[in-house]
Amino acid sequence: FLAHGFAQHVGSAGGSPEQAGIATMRRIARVLDRAFPKAQFAIAFGNNDVPCGDYRSADDTPYLAAVAKIWLPLVNRGGASPHFVASFVHGGYYVARSPVHNLRLITLDTVVLSQEYRGDCTGNDLRVAARELTWLKSQLRATPAGVRNAVIMHIPPGFDAYATAYVW
């Protein structure tokens, strides 16, 4: 959703990078809502969607809480993800019922699983990946019989685009 080096791009415009990130998320959600007023959305954070820096996480921050409230009406259409905000604010992950019969969407913030991950917005907490994987394990175990899961993420685990997709 945000550009690489987002904080540097908004620095001269005034206001904090967090305020600019929230305003940007609000604009994107509004445009998508107008274009697809009945669609259910599944959003996954990418490696530059936290304004404190690329490859960082914003777990349990006012920024993540604001973003969750912005996207709630689109992700929870038809009651598809009633616990979206409560889960998303802790790490950008959540579960939603899919419009496809007997399919759940488990959305992860896989930035924390990247070898490029730089910690939370303070640069310190590297334990968020373990918390997210524990949560994922519990969600997979709680899958009702006859229901399948689709896992949605931005950065696929085990694939380093810089090391494998580019010829040096």
mmCIF file with all atom_site columns, C-alpha atoms in Angstrom, residues 18 22 25 43 45 49-51 56-71 84-93 109 121:
data_model
loop_
_atom_site.group_PDB
_atom_site.id
_atom_site.type_symbol
_atom_site.label_atom_id
_atom_site.label_alt_id
_atom_site.label_comp_id
_atom_site.label_asym_id
_atom_site.label_entity_id
_atom_site.label_seq_id
_atom_site.pdbx_PDB_ins_code
_atom_site.Cartn_x
_atom_site.Cartn_y
_atom_site.Cartn_z
_atom_site.occupancy
_atom_site.B_iso_or_equiv
_atom_site.pdbx_formal_charge
_atom_site.auth_seq_id
_atom_site.auth_comp_id
_atom_site.auth_asym_id
_atom_site.auth_atom_id
_atom_site.pdbx_PDB_model_num
ATOM 1  C CA . GLU A 1 18  ? 2.180   7.669   10.636 1.00 0.00 ? 18  GLU A CA 1
ATOM 2  C CA . ILE A 1 22  ? -3.144  6.525   7.797  1.00 0.00 ? 22  ILE A CA 1
ATOM 3  C CA . MET A 1 25  ? -4.644  3.907   3.683  1.00 0.00 ? 25  MET A CA 1
ATOM 4  C CA . ILE A 1 43  ? -5.577  -7.275  2.710  1.00 0.00 ? 43  ILE A CA 1
ATOM 5  C CA . PHE A 1 45  ? 0.651   -6.028  4.718  1.00 0.00 ? 45  PHE A CA 1
ATOM 6  C CA . ASP A 1 49  ? 3.369   -0.763  4.643  1.00 0.00 ? 49  ASP A CA 1
ATOM 7  C CA . VAL A 1 50  ? 4.573   0.481   8.028  1.00 0.00 ? 50  VAL A CA 1
ATOM 8  C CA . PRO A 1 51  ? 5.628   4.144   7.950  1.00 0.00 ? 51  PRO A CA 1
ATOM 9  C CA . ARG A 1 56  ? 9.423   -3.369  10.010 1.00 0.00 ? 56  ARG A CA 1
ATOM 10 C CA . SER A 1 57  ? 6.302   -4.278  11.982 1.00 0.00 ? 57  SER A CA 1
ATOM 11 C CA . ALA A 1 58  ? 3.930   -2.069  13.946 1.00 0.00 ? 58  ALA A CA 1
ATOM 12 C CA . ASP A 1 59  ? 2.339   -4.569  16.308 1.00 0.00 ? 59  ASP A CA 1
ATOM 13 C CA . ASP A 1 60  ? 0.050   -3.117  18.974 1.00 0.00 ? 60  ASP A CA 1
ATOM 14 C CA . THR A 1 61  ? 0.559   0.476   17.821 1.00 0.00 ? 61  THR A CA 1
ATOM 15 C CA . PRO A 1 62  ? -1.975  3.273   17.275 1.00 0.00 ? 62  PRO A CA 1
ATOM 16 C CA . TYR A 1 63  ? -1.008  3.123   13.578 1.00 0.00 ? 63  TYR A CA 1
ATOM 17 C CA . LEU A 1 64  ? -2.072  -0.516  13.234 1.00 0.00 ? 64  LEU A CA 1
ATOM 18 C CA . ALA A 1 65  ? -5.267  0.163   15.207 1.00 0.00 ? 65  ALA A CA 1
ATOM 19 C CA . ALA A 1 66  ? -6.149  3.051   12.870 1.00 0.00 ? 66  ALA A CA 1
ATOM 20 C CA . VAL A 1 67  ? -5.443  0.971   9.766  1.00 0.00 ? 67  VAL A CA 1
ATOM 21 C CA . ALA A 1 68  ? -7.593  -1.868  11.132 1.00 0.00 ? 68  ALA A CA 1
ATOM 22 C CA . LYS A 1 69  ? -10.543 0.503   11.615 1.00 0.00 ? 69  LYS A CA 1
ATOM 23 C CA . ILE A 1 70  ? -10.108 1.865   8.087  1.00 0.00 ? 70  ILE A CA 1
ATOM 24 C CA . TRP A 1 71  ? -10.160 -1.579  6.453  1.00 0.00 ? 71  TRP A CA 1
ATOM 25 C CA . PHE A 1 84  ? -10.588 -8.566  12.284 1.00 0.00 ? 84  PHE A CA 1
ATOM 26 C CA . VAL A 1 85  ? -9.654  -5.512  14.377 1.00 0.00 ? 85  VAL A CA 1
ATOM 27 C CA . ALA A 1 86  ? -8.873  -7.513  17.528 1.00 0.00 ? 86  ALA A CA 1
ATOM 28 C CA . SER A 1 87  ? -6.482  -9.769  15.608 1.00 0.00 ? 87  SER A CA 1
ATOM 29 C CA . PHE A 1 88  ? -5.040  -7.311  13.068 1.00 0.00 ? 88  PHE A CA 1
ATOM 30 C CA . VAL A 1 89  ? -3.862  -4.793  15.681 1.00 0.00 ? 89  VAL A CA 1
ATOM 31 C CA . HIS A 1 90  ? -1.600  -7.413  17.239 1.00 0.00 ? 90  HIS A CA 1
ATOM 32 C CA . GLY A 1 91  ? 0.395   -8.125  14.106 1.00 0.00 ? 91  GLY A CA 1
ATOM 33 C CA . GLY A 1 92  ? -1.415  -7.573  10.819 1.00 0.00 ? 92  GLY A CA 1
ATOM 34 C CA . TYR A 1 93  ? -2.870  -11.094 10.682 1.00 0.00 ? 93  TYR A CA 1
ATOM 35 C CA . ASP A 1 109 ? 2.054   -10.427 7.792  1.00 0.00 ? 109 ASP A CA 1
ATOM 36 C CA . CYS A 1 121 ? 9.088   0.264   14.950 1.00 0.00 ? 121 CYS A CA 1
#
